[in-house]
mmCIF file of N, CA and C in Angstrom:
data_model
loop_
_atom_site.group_PDB
_atom_site.id
_atom_site.type_symbol
_atom_site.label_atom_id
_atom_site.label_comp_id
_atom_site.label_asym_id
_atom_site.label_seq_id
_atom_site.Cartn_x
_atom_site.Cartn_y
_atom_site.Cartn_z
ATOM 1 N N MET L 18 -47.238 -33.116 -23.694
ATOM 2 C CA MET L 18 -47.281 -31.462 -23.118
ATOM 3 C C MET L 18 -47.980 -31.140 -23.962
ATOM 4 N N ALA L 19 -48.433 -30.411 -24.236
ATOM 5 C CA ALA L 19 -49.130 -29.245 -25.198
ATOM 6 C C ALA L 19 -48.786 -27.878 -25.231
ATOM 7 N N ALA L 20 -48.776 -27.497 -26.576
ATOM 8 C CA ALA L 20 -47.644 -26.469 -27.292
ATOM 9 C C ALA L 20 -48.265 -25.135 -26.273
ATOM 10 N N ALA L 21 -47.446 -23.875 -26.393
ATOM 11 C CA ALA L 21 -47.836 -22.648 -25.640
ATOM 12 C C ALA L 21 -48.395 -22.202 -26.821
ATOM 13 N N SER L 22 -49.582 -20.858 -27.145
ATOM 14 C CA SER L 22 -50.178 -20.865 -27.986
ATOM 15 C C SER L 22 -49.954 -18.983 -27.593
ATOM 16 N N SER L 23 -49.977 -18.885 -29.496
ATOM 17 C CA SER L 23 -49.593 -17.303 -29.784
ATOM 18 C C SER L 23 -50.208 -15.894 -28.894
ATOM 19 N N THR L 24 -51.487 -16.091 -27.999
ATOM 20 C CA THR L 24 -52.232 -15.454 -27.558
ATOM 21 C C THR L 24 -52.021 -15.936 -26.140
ATOM 22 N N VAL L 25 -52.187 -14.864 -25.198
ATOM 23 C CA VAL L 25 -52.734 -14.699 -24.080
ATOM 24 C C VAL L 25 -53.767 -14.522 -23.696
ATOM 25 N N SER L 26 -54.206 -15.434 -22.792
ATOM 26 C CA SER L 26 -55.619 -15.396 -22.210
ATOM 27 C C SER L 26 -55.621 -14.427 -21.726
ATOM 28 N N GLY L 27 -56.869 -13.272 -21.184
ATOM 29 C CA GLY L 27 -56.608 -12.310 -19.624
ATOM 30 C C GLY L 27 -57.904 -12.861 -19.354
ATOM 31 N N LEU L 28 -58.166 -11.460 -18.149
ATOM 32 C CA LEU L 28 -59.704 -11.932 -17.462
ATOM 33 C C LEU L 28 -60.693 -12.071 -17.918
ATOM 34 N N ALA L 29 -61.064 -12.520 -17.945
ATOM 35 C CA ALA L 29 -62.929 -13.641 -18.211
ATOM 36 C C ALA L 29 -62.259 -13.942 -19.859
ATOM 37 N N GLY L 30 -61.655 -14.894 -19.990
ATOM 38 C CA GLY L 30 -61.298 -15.083 -21.390
ATOM 39 C C GLY L 30 -60.705 -14.176 -22.867
ATOM 40 N N ALA L 31 -60.221 -12.452 -21.976
ATOM 41 C CA ALA L 31 -60.334 -11.763 -23.518
ATOM 42 C C ALA L 31 -58.695 -11.880 -24.276
ATOM 43 N N ALA L 32 -58.760 -11.932 -25.480
ATOM 44 C CA ALA L 32 -57.453 -12.518 -25.424
ATOM 45 C C ALA L 32 -56.529 -11.134 -26.199
ATOM 46 N N LEU L 33 -55.260 -10.881 -25.434
ATOM 47 C CA LEU L 33 -54.436 -10.356 -25.101
ATOM 48 C C LEU L 33 -53.674 -9.973 -26.169
ATOM 49 N N ALA L 34 -53.317 -8.886 -27.228
ATOM 50 C CA ALA L 34 -52.648 -8.775 -27.961
ATOM 51 C C ALA L 34 -51.141 -8.616 -27.297
ATOM 52 N N ARG L 35 -49.980 -9.203 -28.389
ATOM 53 C CA ARG L 35 -48.686 -9.657 -27.760
ATOM 54 C C ARG L 35 -48.191 -7.901 -27.635
ATOM 55 N N ARG L 36 -47.336 -7.560 -26.703
ATOM 56 C CA ARG L 36 -46.511 -6.600 -26.896
ATOM 57 C C ARG L 36 -45.501 -6.645 -26.170
ATOM 58 N N PRO L 37 -43.713 -5.637 -26.910
ATOM 59 C CA PRO L 37 -43.302 -5.785 -26.325
ATOM 60 C C PRO L 37 -43.180 -4.976 -24.829
ATOM 61 N N ALA L 38 -41.653 -5.737 -23.775
ATOM 62 C CA ALA L 38 -42.408 -5.719 -22.452
ATOM 63 C C ALA L 38 -41.341 -3.966 -21.905
ATOM 64 N N PHE L 39 -41.026 -3.172 -22.691
ATOM 65 C CA PHE L 39 -40.613 -2.270 -22.684
ATOM 66 C C PHE L 39 -40.952 -1.112 -23.790
ATOM 67 N N SER L 40 -42.428 -0.882 -24.143
ATOM 68 C CA SER L 40 -43.174 -0.239 -25.352
ATOM 69 C C SER L 40 -43.560 1.159 -24.683
ATOM 70 N N THR L 41 -42.465 1.402 -24.430
ATOM 71 C CA THR L 41 -43.159 3.757 -24.331
ATOM 72 C C THR L 41 -43.201 4.028 -24.602
ATOM 73 N N GLY L 42 -43.435 5.242 -25.696
ATOM 74 C CA GLY L 42 -43.393 6.235 -26.262
ATOM 75 C C GLY L 42 -41.626 7.210 -26.119
ATOM 76 N N PHE L 43 -41.118 6.803 -25.273
ATOM 77 C CA PHE L 43 -39.761 6.970 -24.686
ATOM 78 C C PHE L 43 -38.984 5.982 -25.858
ATOM 79 N N THR L 44 -38.985 5.609 -25.467
ATOM 80 C CA THR L 44 -37.983 3.890 -26.512
ATOM 81 C C THR L 44 -38.333 3.828 -27.859
ATOM 82 N N THR L 45 -39.968 3.474 -28.347
ATOM 83 C CA THR L 45 -40.256 3.412 -29.728
ATOM 84 C C THR L 45 -39.494 4.460 -30.378
ATOM 85 N N GLY L 46 -40.153 5.808 -30.410
ATOM 86 C CA GLY L 46 -39.287 6.544 -31.341
ATOM 87 C C GLY L 46 -38.357 6.952 -31.909
ATOM 88 N N ALA L 47 -37.986 7.615 -30.236
ATOM 89 C CA ALA L 47 -36.577 8.318 -30.398
ATOM 90 C C ALA L 47 -35.874 7.257 -30.427
ATOM 91 N N ARG L 48 -33.846 7.961 -30.877
ATOM 92 C CA ARG L 48 -33.282 7.242 -30.820
ATOM 93 C C ARG L 48 -32.218 8.624 -29.269
ATOM 94 N N VAL L 49 -31.530 7.166 -28.525
ATOM 95 C CA VAL L 49 -31.198 8.299 -27.203
ATOM 96 C C VAL L 49 -29.963 7.822 -26.774
ATOM 97 N N SER L 50 -29.335 8.435 -26.624
ATOM 98 C CA SER L 50 -27.380 8.173 -26.789
ATOM 99 C C SER L 50 -27.197 8.049 -25.173
ATOM 100 N N ALA L 51 -27.207 7.413 -24.478
ATOM 101 C CA ALA L 51 -25.942 7.866 -23.059
ATOM 102 C C ALA L 51 -24.986 7.818 -23.236
ATOM 103 N N ARG L 52 -24.696 9.285 -22.603
ATOM 104 C CA ARG L 52 -23.307 9.931 -22.877
ATOM 105 C C ARG L 52 -22.289 8.923 -21.545
ATOM 106 N N ASN L 53 -21.437 8.997 -22.146
ATOM 107 C CA ASN L 53 -20.057 7.701 -21.090
ATOM 108 C C ASN L 53 -19.131 9.103 -20.562
ATOM 109 N N PRO L 54 -19.935 8.919 -19.002
ATOM 110 C CA PRO L 54 -18.351 10.055 -17.947
ATOM 111 C C PRO L 54 -17.410 9.679 -18.536
ATOM 112 N N LEU L 55 -16.572 8.738 -18.558
ATOM 113 C CA LEU L 55 -15.543 7.928 -18.670
ATOM 114 C C LEU L 55 -14.374 8.543 -20.025
ATOM 115 N N MET L 56 -15.061 9.057 -20.816
ATOM 116 C CA MET L 56 -14.904 10.203 -22.107
ATOM 117 C C MET L 56 -13.339 10.744 -21.689
ATOM 118 N N THR L 57 -12.847 9.929 -22.425
ATOM 119 C CA THR L 57 -11.348 10.805 -22.461
ATOM 120 C C THR L 57 -11.515 12.155 -23.420
ATOM 121 N N ARG L 58 -12.389 12.158 -24.752
ATOM 122 C CA ARG L 58 -11.967 13.399 -26.149
ATOM 123 C C ARG L 58 -11.828 13.935 -24.937
ATOM 124 N N ASN L 59 -10.790 14.757 -25.359
ATOM 125 C CA ASN L 59 -11.025 16.856 -25.240
ATOM 126 C C ASN L 59 -10.403 16.811 -23.833
ATOM 127 N N LEU L 60 -9.397 15.716 -22.962
ATOM 128 C CA LEU L 60 -8.848 15.723 -22.128
ATOM 129 C C LEU L 60 -7.565 16.161 -21.761
ATOM 130 N N GLU L 61 -7.158 15.567 -23.541
ATOM 131 C CA GLU L 61 -5.484 14.782 -23.081
ATOM 132 C C GLU L 61 -5.254 16.653 -23.814
ATOM 133 N N ARG L 62 -3.647 16.494 -22.946
ATOM 134 C CA ARG L 62 -3.093 17.843 -23.209
ATOM 135 C C ARG L 62 -1.785 17.344 -23.365
ATOM 136 N N ASN L 63 -1.101 17.159 -23.959
ATOM 137 C CA ASN L 63 0.394 16.890 -24.009
ATOM 138 C C ASN L 63 0.823 15.421 -24.126
ATOM 139 N N GLY L 64 -0.221 14.936 -24.740
ATOM 140 C CA GLY L 64 -0.363 13.129 -24.599
ATOM 141 C C GLY L 64 -0.275 13.061 -23.465
ATOM 142 N N ARG L 65 -1.183 13.503 -22.283
ATOM 143 C CA ARG L 65 -1.413 13.437 -20.684
ATOM 144 C C ARG L 65 -3.078 13.285 -21.054
ATOM 145 N N VAL L 66 -3.601 12.793 -19.739
ATOM 146 C CA VAL L 66 -5.115 12.700 -19.711
ATOM 147 C C VAL L 66 -5.272 13.498 -18.829
ATOM 148 N N THR L 67 -5.539 14.499 -18.874
ATOM 149 C CA THR L 67 -6.013 15.561 -17.246
ATOM 150 C C THR L 67 -7.478 15.414 -16.709
ATOM 151 N N CYS L 68 -7.798 16.079 -15.407
ATOM 152 C CA CYS L 68 -9.286 16.067 -15.273
ATOM 153 C C CYS L 68 -9.345 17.529 -15.197
ATOM 154 N N MET L 69 -10.645 17.945 -15.933
ATOM 155 C CA MET L 69 -10.433 19.417 -15.478
ATOM 156 C C MET L 69 -11.096 20.115 -14.442
ATOM 157 N N THR L 70 -11.799 19.814 -13.416
ATOM 158 C CA THR L 70 -11.983 19.590 -12.279
ATOM 159 C C THR L 70 -10.932 19.199 -10.973
ATOM 160 N N PHE L 71 -10.184 18.543 -11.180
ATOM 161 C CA PHE L 71 -8.677 18.477 -10.278
ATOM 162 C C PHE L 71 -7.729 18.831 -10.790
ATOM 163 N N PRO L 72 -7.318 19.530 -10.128
ATOM 164 C CA PRO L 72 -5.444 20.125 -10.316
ATOM 165 C C PRO L 72 -4.657 19.282 -10.188
ATOM 166 N N ARG L 73 -3.899 19.328 -11.564
ATOM 167 C CA ARG L 73 -2.893 18.047 -11.791
ATOM 168 C C ARG L 73 -1.604 18.464 -10.743
ATOM 169 N N ASP L 74 -0.950 19.903 -10.363
ATOM 170 C CA ASP L 74 -0.763 20.265 -9.129
ATOM 171 C C ASP L 74 -1.382 20.676 -7.987
ATOM 172 N N TRP L 75 -1.437 19.113 -7.197
ATOM 173 C CA TRP L 75 -2.476 19.270 -6.135
ATOM 174 C C TRP L 75 -2.165 19.432 -4.923
ATOM 175 N N LEU L 76 -0.591 18.806 -5.132
ATOM 176 C CA LEU L 76 0.246 18.918 -4.282
ATOM 177 C C LEU L 76 0.946 20.224 -3.332
ATOM 178 N N ARG L 77 1.398 20.619 -4.665
ATOM 179 C CA ARG L 77 2.045 22.173 -4.519
ATOM 180 C C ARG L 77 3.419 21.898 -3.864
ATOM 181 N N ARG L 78 4.253 20.389 -3.784
ATOM 182 C CA ARG L 78 5.133 20.792 -3.285
ATOM 183 C C ARG L 78 6.205 21.128 -3.448
ATOM 184 N N ASP L 79 7.225 22.115 -2.673
ATOM 185 C CA ASP L 79 8.419 23.170 -2.620
ATOM 186 C C ASP L 79 8.893 22.316 -1.014
ATOM 187 N N LEU L 80 10.357 22.555 -2.138
ATOM 188 C CA LEU L 80 11.430 22.151 -1.278
ATOM 189 C C LEU L 80 11.952 23.235 0.058
ATOM 190 N N ASN L 81 11.153 24.261 0.301
ATOM 191 C CA ASN L 81 11.287 24.890 0.970
ATOM 192 C C ASN L 81 11.069 24.309 2.575
ATOM 193 N N VAL L 82 9.638 23.668 2.124
ATOM 194 C CA VAL L 82 8.979 23.739 3.257
ATOM 195 C C VAL L 82 9.532 21.858 3.583
ATOM 196 N N ILE L 83 10.154 21.189 2.483
ATOM 197 C CA ILE L 83 10.814 20.221 3.626
ATOM 198 C C ILE L 83 11.720 20.471 4.021
ATOM 199 N N GLY L 84 13.091 21.910 3.606
ATOM 200 C CA GLY L 84 13.858 21.578 4.171
ATOM 201 C C GLY L 84 13.698 22.927 5.280
ATOM 202 N N PHE L 85 13.014 23.662 5.870
ATOM 203 C CA PHE L 85 12.808 24.265 6.841
ATOM 204 C C PHE L 85 12.209 23.739 7.392
ATOM 205 N N GLY L 86 11.010 23.101 7.156
ATOM 206 C CA GLY L 86 10.355 21.499 8.114
ATOM 207 C C GLY L 86 11.200 20.568 8.943
ATOM 208 N N LEU L 87 12.775 19.696 8.378
ATOM 209 C CA LEU L 87 12.983 19.152 8.759
ATOM 210 C C LEU L 87 13.986 19.611 9.338
ATOM 211 N N ILE L 88 14.479 20.756 9.849
ATOM 212 C CA ILE L 88 15.526 21.771 10.425
ATOM 213 C C ILE L 88 14.149 22.325 11.398
ATOM 214 N N GLY L 89 13.101 23.171 10.963
ATOM 215 C CA GLY L 89 12.359 23.060 12.049
ATOM 216 C C GLY L 89 11.506 22.039 13.118
ATOM 217 N N TRP L 90 11.791 20.422 13.056
ATOM 218 C CA TRP L 90 12.026 19.344 14.244
ATOM 219 C C TRP L 90 13.219 18.949 14.357
ATOM 220 N N ILE L 91 14.476 18.845 13.791
ATOM 221 C CA ILE L 91 15.258 18.361 14.041
ATOM 222 C C ILE L 91 16.140 19.211 15.690
ATOM 223 N N ALA L 92 15.942 20.766 14.984
ATOM 224 C CA ALA L 92 16.799 21.925 16.160
ATOM 225 C C ALA L 92 15.806 21.361 16.976
ATOM 226 N N PRO L 93 14.356 21.492 17.836
ATOM 227 C CA PRO L 93 13.597 20.987 18.910
ATOM 228 C C PRO L 93 14.072 19.521 18.577
ATOM 229 N N SER L 94 13.747 18.659 18.724
ATOM 230 C CA SER L 94 13.915 17.754 19.441
ATOM 231 C C SER L 94 15.589 17.513 19.956
ATOM 232 N N SER L 95 16.910 18.038 19.478
ATOM 233 C CA SER L 95 17.805 18.106 19.667
ATOM 234 C C SER L 95 17.730 18.762 21.158
ATOM 235 N N ILE L 96 16.998 18.932 21.854
ATOM 236 C CA ILE L 96 17.362 19.884 23.108
ATOM 237 C C ILE L 96 16.920 18.541 24.479
ATOM 238 N N PRO L 97 18.355 18.347 25.260
ATOM 239 C CA PRO L 97 18.449 17.349 25.903
ATOM 240 C C PRO L 97 17.306 18.382 27.127
ATOM 241 N N VAL L 98 16.425 17.455 27.368
ATOM 242 C CA VAL L 98 14.810 17.854 27.911
ATOM 243 C C VAL L 98 14.886 16.174 28.854
ATOM 244 N N ILE L 99 15.389 15.419 28.118
ATOM 245 C CA ILE L 99 15.186 13.746 28.739
ATOM 246 C C ILE L 99 15.699 13.342 28.925
ATOM 247 N N ASN L 100 15.905 13.524 30.524
ATOM 248 C CA ASN L 100 16.978 13.110 31.576
ATOM 249 C C ASN L 100 18.514 13.856 30.306
ATOM 250 N N GLY L 101 18.621 14.839 30.865
ATOM 251 C CA GLY L 101 19.352 14.795 29.951
ATOM 252 C C GLY L 101 19.735 14.750 28.837
ATOM 253 N N ASN L 102 19.245 14.014 27.775
ATOM 254 C CA ASN L 102 19.029 13.564 26.871
ATOM 255 C C ASN L 102 18.163 14.017 25.975
ATOM 256 N N SER L 103 18.641 14.336 24.665
ATOM 257 C CA SER L 103 17.330 14.749 23.678
ATOM 258 C C SER L 103 16.812 14.138 22.934
ATOM 259 N N LEU L 104 15.609 13.788 22.217
ATOM 260 C CA LEU L 104 15.032 12.578 21.597
ATOM 261 C C LEU L 104 15.664 12.334 20.170
ATOM 262 N N THR L 105 15.793 12.891 19.225
ATOM 263 C CA THR L 105 17.224 12.404 18.056
ATOM 264 C C THR L 105 18.341 11.979 18.844
ATOM 265 N N GLY L 106 18.591 12.906 19.961
ATOM 266 C CA GLY L 106 19.711 11.271 20.533
ATOM 267 C C GLY L 106 19.440 9.996 20.964
ATOM 268 N N LEU L 107 18.353 9.693 21.565
ATOM 269 C CA LEU L 107 17.529 8.704 22.218
ATOM 270 C C LEU L 107 17.390 7.813 21.602
ATOM 271 N N PHE L 108 16.721 8.098 19.809
ATOM 272 C CA PHE L 108 16.460 8.178 18.657
ATOM 273 C C PHE L 108 17.261 7.108 18.697
ATOM 274 N N PHE L 109 18.669 7.822 17.629
ATOM 275 C CA PHE L 109 19.921 7.573 17.067
ATOM 276 C C PHE L 109 20.700 6.531 17.788
ATOM 277 N N SER L 110 20.559 6.380 19.247
ATOM 278 C CA SER L 110 21.706 5.813 20.064
ATOM 279 C C SER L 110 20.490 4.721 20.178
ATOM 280 N N SER L 111 19.838 4.645 19.972
ATOM 281 C CA SER L 111 18.763 3.533 19.890
ATOM 282 C C SER L 111 18.923 2.737 18.470
ATOM 283 N N ILE L 112 18.690 3.049 17.640
ATOM 284 C CA ILE L 112 19.075 2.859 16.690
ATOM 285 C C ILE L 112 20.615 2.071 16.721
ATOM 286 N N GLY L 113 21.624 2.539 16.921
ATOM 287 C CA GLY L 113 22.903 1.770 17.104
ATOM 288 C C GLY L 113 23.050 0.751 17.960
ATOM 289 N N GLN L 114 22.308 0.743 19.423
ATOM 290 C CA GLN L 114 21.437 -0.429 19.895
ATOM 291 C C GLN L 114 21.313 -1.431 19.484
ATOM 292 N N GLU L 115 20.548 -1.186 18.664
ATOM 293 C CA GLU L 115 19.749 -2.320 17.594
ATOM 294 C C GLU L 115 20.264 -2.915 16.767
ATOM 295 N N LEU L 116 21.097 -1.920 16.145
ATOM 296 C CA LEU L 116 21.862 -2.771 14.950
ATOM 297 C C LEU L 116 23.042 -3.772 15.209
ATOM 298 N N SER L 117 23.719 -2.984 16.865
ATOM 299 C CA SER L 117 24.277 -4.774 17.444
ATOM 300 C C SER L 117 24.334 -5.247 17.731
ATOM 301 N N HIS L 118 22.945 -6.105 17.051
ATOM 302 C CA HIS L 118 22.746 -7.055 17.019
ATOM 303 C C HIS L 118 21.669 -7.525 15.478
ATOM 304 N N PHE L 119 22.460 -6.742 14.854
ATOM 305 C CA PHE L 119 22.107 -6.673 13.728
ATOM 306 C C PHE L 119 20.405 -7.251 12.608
ATOM 307 N N PRO L 120 21.622 -9.380 12.841
ATOM 308 C CA PRO L 120 20.004 -9.935 12.116
ATOM 309 C C PRO L 120 19.263 -10.509 12.567
ATOM 310 N N THR L 121 18.891 -10.394 14.225
ATOM 311 C CA THR L 121 17.846 -9.967 15.183
ATOM 312 C C THR L 121 16.929 -8.756 14.939
ATOM 313 N N PRO L 122 15.476 -8.562 15.106
ATOM 314 C CA PRO L 122 15.021 -7.915 15.185
ATOM 315 C C PRO L 122 14.973 -6.772 16.073
ATOM 316 N N PRO L 123 14.353 -5.938 16.294
ATOM 317 C CA PRO L 123 14.004 -5.229 18.125
ATOM 318 C C PRO L 123 13.128 -6.357 18.275
ATOM 319 N N ALA L 124 13.494 -6.445 20.328
ATOM 320 C CA ALA L 124 11.886 -6.674 20.606
ATOM 321 C C ALA L 124 11.004 -6.122 20.441
ATOM 322 N N LEU L 125 9.827 -5.971 20.618
ATOM 323 C CA LEU L 125 8.410 -5.602 20.907
ATOM 324 C C LEU L 125 8.276 -5.098 22.137
ATOM 325 N N ASP L 126 9.444 -4.386 23.525
ATOM 326 C CA ASP L 126 9.234 -4.101 24.539
ATOM 327 C C ASP L 126 10.803 -3.199 24.330
ATOM 328 N N SER L 127 10.595 -3.335 23.789
ATOM 329 C CA SER L 127 12.631 -2.636 23.417
ATOM 330 C C SER L 127 12.359 -0.439 23.489
ATOM 331 N N GLN L 128 13.468 0.057 23.658
ATOM 332 C CA GLN L 128 12.173 1.843 23.887
ATOM 333 C C GLN L 128 12.782 2.186 22.083
ATOM 334 N N PHE L 129 13.004 1.693 21.761
ATOM 335 C CA PHE L 129 13.523 1.724 20.077
ATOM 336 C C PHE L 129 12.013 2.012 19.413
ATOM 337 N N TRP L 130 11.147 1.318 19.752
ATOM 338 C CA TRP L 130 9.627 1.800 18.534
ATOM 339 C C TRP L 130 8.913 2.979 19.835
ATOM 340 N N LEU L 131 9.302 2.985 20.777
ATOM 341 C CA LEU L 131 8.901 4.506 21.750
ATOM 342 C C LEU L 131 9.152 6.008 20.136
ATOM 343 N N TRP L 132 10.931 5.579 20.724
ATOM 344 C CA TRP L 132 11.560 6.768 19.983
ATOM 345 C C TRP L 132 11.353 6.816 18.301
ATOM 346 N N LEU L 133 10.920 5.819 17.522
ATOM 347 C CA LEU L 133 10.483 5.634 16.549
ATOM 348 C C LEU L 133 9.656 6.404 16.101
ATOM 349 N N VAL L 134 8.905 5.973 16.757
ATOM 350 C CA VAL L 134 6.910 6.950 16.272
ATOM 351 C C VAL L 134 7.124 8.051 16.662
ATOM 352 N N THR L 135 7.584 8.324 17.978
ATOM 353 C CA THR L 135 7.904 9.991 18.684
ATOM 354 C C THR L 135 8.325 10.120 17.748
ATOM 355 N N TRP L 136 9.520 10.421 17.434
ATOM 356 C CA TRP L 136 10.505 11.268 16.352
ATOM 357 C C TRP L 136 9.734 11.544 15.182
ATOM 358 N N HIS L 137 9.263 10.549 14.028
ATOM 359 C CA HIS L 137 8.549 10.582 13.303
ATOM 360 C C HIS L 137 7.384 11.238 13.471
ATOM 361 N N LEU L 138 7.205 10.866 14.370
ATOM 362 C CA LEU L 138 5.014 11.861 14.312
ATOM 363 C C LEU L 138 5.834 13.046 14.486
ATOM 364 N N GLY L 139 6.453 13.675 14.953
ATOM 365 C CA GLY L 139 6.621 15.609 15.423
ATOM 366 C C GLY L 139 7.798 15.561 14.137
ATOM 367 N N LEU L 140 7.936 14.958 13.696
ATOM 368 C CA LEU L 140 8.642 15.605 12.304
ATOM 369 C C LEU L 140 7.261 15.366 11.020
ATOM 370 N N PHE L 141 6.514 14.565 10.751
ATOM 371 C CA PHE L 141 5.418 14.155 10.092
ATOM 372 C C PHE L 141 4.840 15.677 10.383
ATOM 373 N N LEU L 142 4.282 15.548 11.680
ATOM 374 C CA LEU L 142 3.448 16.837 11.839
ATOM 375 C C LEU L 142 4.280 18.302 11.801
ATOM 376 N N ALA L 143 5.474 18.539 11.631
ATOM 377 C CA ALA L 143 6.314 19.252 11.272
ATOM 378 C C ALA L 143 6.274 19.750 10.685
ATOM 379 N N LEU L 144 6.102 18.937 9.243
ATOM 380 C CA LEU L 144 5.751 18.840 7.731
ATOM 381 C C LEU L 144 4.636 19.465 7.271
ATOM 382 N N THR L 145 3.478 18.746 7.908
ATOM 383 C CA THR L 145 2.146 19.162 7.762
ATOM 384 C C THR L 145 1.897 20.772 7.561
ATOM 385 N N PHE L 146 2.168 20.905 8.805
ATOM 386 C CA PHE L 146 1.808 22.784 9.482
ATOM 387 C C PHE L 146 2.617 23.544 8.528
ATOM 388 N N GLY L 147 4.197 23.332 8.698
ATOM 389 C CA GLY L 147 4.742 23.950 7.583
ATOM 390 C C GLY L 147 3.882 23.854 6.395
ATOM 391 N N GLN L 148 3.969 22.946 5.843
ATOM 392 C CA GLN L 148 3.452 22.750 4.102
ATOM 393 C C GLN L 148 2.184 23.590 4.686
ATOM 394 N N ILE L 149 1.332 23.858 5.513
ATOM 395 C CA ILE L 149 -0.401 24.346 5.954
ATOM 396 C C ILE L 149 0.471 26.384 5.173
ATOM 397 N N GLY L 150 1.376 26.370 6.626
ATOM 398 C CA GLY L 150 1.971 27.704 6.743
ATOM 399 C C GLY L 150 2.716 28.228 5.818
ATOM 400 N N PHE L 151 3.275 27.886 4.605
ATOM 401 C CA PHE L 151 3.987 28.260 4.370
ATOM 402 C C PHE L 151 3.200 28.292 2.888
ATOM 403 N N LYS L 152 2.481 27.715 2.627
ATOM 404 C CA LYS L 152 1.265 27.505 0.793
ATOM 405 C C LYS L 152 0.779 28.960 1.388
ATOM 406 N N GLY L 153 0.212 28.973 2.614
ATOM 407 C CA GLY L 153 -1.091 29.695 3.414
ATOM 408 C C GLY L 153 -0.795 30.995 2.803
ATOM 409 N N ARG L 154 0.575 31.157 3.141
ATOM 410 C CA ARG L 154 1.267 32.821 3.079
ATOM 411 C C ARG L 154 1.669 32.935 2.209
ATOM 412 N N THR L 155 1.913 32.263 1.246
ATOM 413 C CA THR L 155 2.294 32.142 -0.197
ATOM 414 C C THR L 155 1.313 32.744 -0.632
ATOM 415 N N GLU L 156 -0.228 32.160 -0.795
ATOM 416 C CA GLU L 156 -1.049 32.628 -1.493
ATOM 417 C C GLU L 156 -2.805 33.175 -1.259
ATOM 418 N N GLY L 157 -1.661 33.712 0.142
ATOM 419 C CA GLY L 157 -2.440 35.183 0.859
ATOM 420 C C GLY L 157 -3.891 34.556 1.781
ATOM 421 N N TYR L 158 -3.829 33.837 2.385
ATOM 422 C CA TYR L 158 -5.022 32.639 2.901
ATOM 423 C C TYR L 158 -5.002 33.845 3.939
ATOM 424 N N PHE L 159 -3.830 34.197 4.916
ATOM 425 C CA PHE L 159 -3.950 34.793 6.561
ATOM 426 C C PHE L 159 -4.065 35.827 6.247
ATOM 427 N N ASP L 160 -4.228 37.160 4.908
ATOM 428 C CA ASP L 160 -4.262 38.313 4.834
ATOM 429 C C ASP L 160 -6.089 38.007 4.858
ATOM 430 N N LYS L 161 -5.710 39.130 5.931
ATOM 431 C CA LYS L 161 -7.323 39.898 6.374
ATOM 432 C C LYS L 161 -8.030 40.736 5.086
#
């Protein structure tokens, strides 16, 4: 096998000079440094890294919302409107029925699952709307 020559022959046998693959004016003379977007310099406050655009207390939790939201859900769900029973009463009684045969889990067709999902869905909706309403009112969002 023949050794490769140092020159490359071009069209019509003309010799082409070797040059680097990226020989643009941008990279030859100027020194470019890339900026790292993950750099944590100047973002430390009290030993904790924080983001400048995202507020640290984004949840803005307030125990008033949890307390009033829980009371605001337990009160209406305790009204006996389902064949003389309340949703809370049916849910708690189904917990007792399922605990009576504790080592075995509830069956898939047990009423426990219906009461569990319905009760917790209502609770989470009450807490979510409570958070929206309470924080919206304290921050003046609903004022015109």
